[in-house]
Structure formats: structure tokens, C-alpha cells
Coordinates of C-alpha atoms in Angstrom, one line a residue:
X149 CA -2.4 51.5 6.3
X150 CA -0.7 48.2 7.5
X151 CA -3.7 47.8 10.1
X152 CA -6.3 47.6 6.9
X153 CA -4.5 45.6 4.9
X154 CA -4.2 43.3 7.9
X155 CA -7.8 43.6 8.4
X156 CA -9.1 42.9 5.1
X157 CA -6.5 39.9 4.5
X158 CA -8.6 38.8 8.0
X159 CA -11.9 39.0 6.4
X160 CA -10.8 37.7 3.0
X161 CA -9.3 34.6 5.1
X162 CA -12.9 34.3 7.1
X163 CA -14.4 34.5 3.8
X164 CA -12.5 32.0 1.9
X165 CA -13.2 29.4 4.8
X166 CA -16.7 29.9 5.1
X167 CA -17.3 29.0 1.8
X168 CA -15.0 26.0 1.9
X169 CA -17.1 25.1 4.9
X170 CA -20.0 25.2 3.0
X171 CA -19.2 23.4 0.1
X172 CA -17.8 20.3 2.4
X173 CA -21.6 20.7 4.1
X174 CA -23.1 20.6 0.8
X175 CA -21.3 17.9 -0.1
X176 CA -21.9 15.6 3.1
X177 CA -25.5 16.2 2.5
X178 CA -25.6 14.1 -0.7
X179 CA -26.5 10.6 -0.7
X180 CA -23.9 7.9 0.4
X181 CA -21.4 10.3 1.5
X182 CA -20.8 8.9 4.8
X183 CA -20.8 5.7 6.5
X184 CA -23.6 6.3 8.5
X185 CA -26.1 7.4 5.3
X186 CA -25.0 4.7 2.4
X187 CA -27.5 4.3 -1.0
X188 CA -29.6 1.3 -0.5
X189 CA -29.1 -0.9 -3.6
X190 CA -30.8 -4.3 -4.7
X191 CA -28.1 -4.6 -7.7
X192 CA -24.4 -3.8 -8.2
X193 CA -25.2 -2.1 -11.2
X194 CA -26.8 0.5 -9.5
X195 CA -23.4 2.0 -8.2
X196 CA -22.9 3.1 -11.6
X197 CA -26.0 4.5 -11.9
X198 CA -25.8 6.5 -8.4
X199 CA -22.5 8.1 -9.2
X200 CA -23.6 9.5 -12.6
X201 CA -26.3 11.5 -11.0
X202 CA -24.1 12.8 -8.1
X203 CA -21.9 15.8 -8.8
X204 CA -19.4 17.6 -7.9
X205 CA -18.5 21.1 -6.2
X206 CA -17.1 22.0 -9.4
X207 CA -20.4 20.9 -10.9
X208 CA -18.3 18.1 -12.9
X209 CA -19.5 14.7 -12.7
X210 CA -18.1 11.5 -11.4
X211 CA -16.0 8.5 -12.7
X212 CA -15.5 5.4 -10.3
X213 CA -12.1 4.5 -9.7
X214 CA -12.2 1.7 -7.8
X215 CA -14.8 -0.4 -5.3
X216 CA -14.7 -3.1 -2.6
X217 CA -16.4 -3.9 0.1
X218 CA -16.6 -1.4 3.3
X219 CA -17.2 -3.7 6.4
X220 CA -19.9 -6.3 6.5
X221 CA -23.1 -4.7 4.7
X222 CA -21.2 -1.4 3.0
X223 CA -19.4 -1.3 -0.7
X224 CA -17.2 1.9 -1.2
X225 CA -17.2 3.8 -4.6
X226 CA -14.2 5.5 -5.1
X227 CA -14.9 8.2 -7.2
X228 CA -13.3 11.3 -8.8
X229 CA -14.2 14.5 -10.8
X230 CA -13.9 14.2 -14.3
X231 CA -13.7 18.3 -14.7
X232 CA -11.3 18.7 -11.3
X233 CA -10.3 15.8 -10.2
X234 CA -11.7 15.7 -6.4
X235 CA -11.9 12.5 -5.2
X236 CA -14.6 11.5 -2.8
X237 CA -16.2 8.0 -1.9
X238 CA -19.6 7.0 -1.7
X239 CA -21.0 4.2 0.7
X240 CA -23.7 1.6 -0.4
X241 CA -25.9 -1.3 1.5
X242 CA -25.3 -3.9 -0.4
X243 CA -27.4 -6.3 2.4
X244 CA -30.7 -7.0 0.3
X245 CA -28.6 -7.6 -3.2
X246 CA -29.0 -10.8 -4.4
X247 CA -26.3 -13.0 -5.3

């Protein structure tokens, strides 16, 4: 009996982590998630814009935080969950806005 319960706590474990997996994947797949894949703006005020669309696991959408600049040509939005309260961060190129 110990040897089931053992076994199914296993797969319940196996289970639980797939699915966190997937969500993470899900969520590196959206736009300006990472460094190497920012949102190519031509205005600031299109960060606000970006974030409103994305959303989140939950399904609950986005409120910046906080910005600033991310190296030379990036600008970080940090962002989190209105529903949940995950925080994440989004990455623009800001190289072709116009001052």
C-alpha cells in the first residue's frame, strides 16, 4: 500500500511539473519576454499599449510597475498580474524612437 501511495505522489509530482514547465514555455513564447526577442517600438507610448494585450498564466492582465532602460537599445517593463500578482518583465527596442 505504502509502494502506491509512493507511486502515485511520483506521478502527481511529474505531473505538477510538467505543467509548470509548460506554462513558463508558454509564457517565453510571448512577445518581449526575453532579451534576445524585445517589441520593436517607434514611441514610448506603445509600452503601455503592448502590456495591455499580453496576459498572464492566470489569464489576468498586466499593470507596469516600473521601466528604465535595459542596456543600450532595450527599455524593461516591469510588469505584474492584476488577478495574481506574477511579476514578469518585458523587453523593448527603443533604437528607432524618436526623441
Amino acid at each position: 500500500m505504502g509502494a502506491l501511495l509512493g507511486l502515485v505522489a511520483t506521478v502527481a509530482a511529474i505531473v505538477l511539473g510538467l505543467r509548470a514547465w509548460q506554462r513558463r514555455a508558454v509564457e517565453r513564447a510571448q512577445p518581449g519576454r526575453r532579451r534576445e526577442q524585445p517589441i520593436s517600438i517607434t514611441d514610448y507610448g506603445e509600452i503601455d499599449l503592448a502590456v495591455r494585450v499580453q496576459k498572464c498564466p492566470c489569464g489576468g492582465g498586466y499593470s507596469v510597475r516600473g521601466e528604465g532602460p535595459s542596456g543600450d537599445r532595450l527599455r524593461v517593463a516591469h510588469v505584474a498580474c492584476r488577478h495574481c500578482g506574477r511579476e514578469a518583465s518585458i523587453y523593448f527596442d527603443v533604437h528607432e524612437v524618436r526623441h
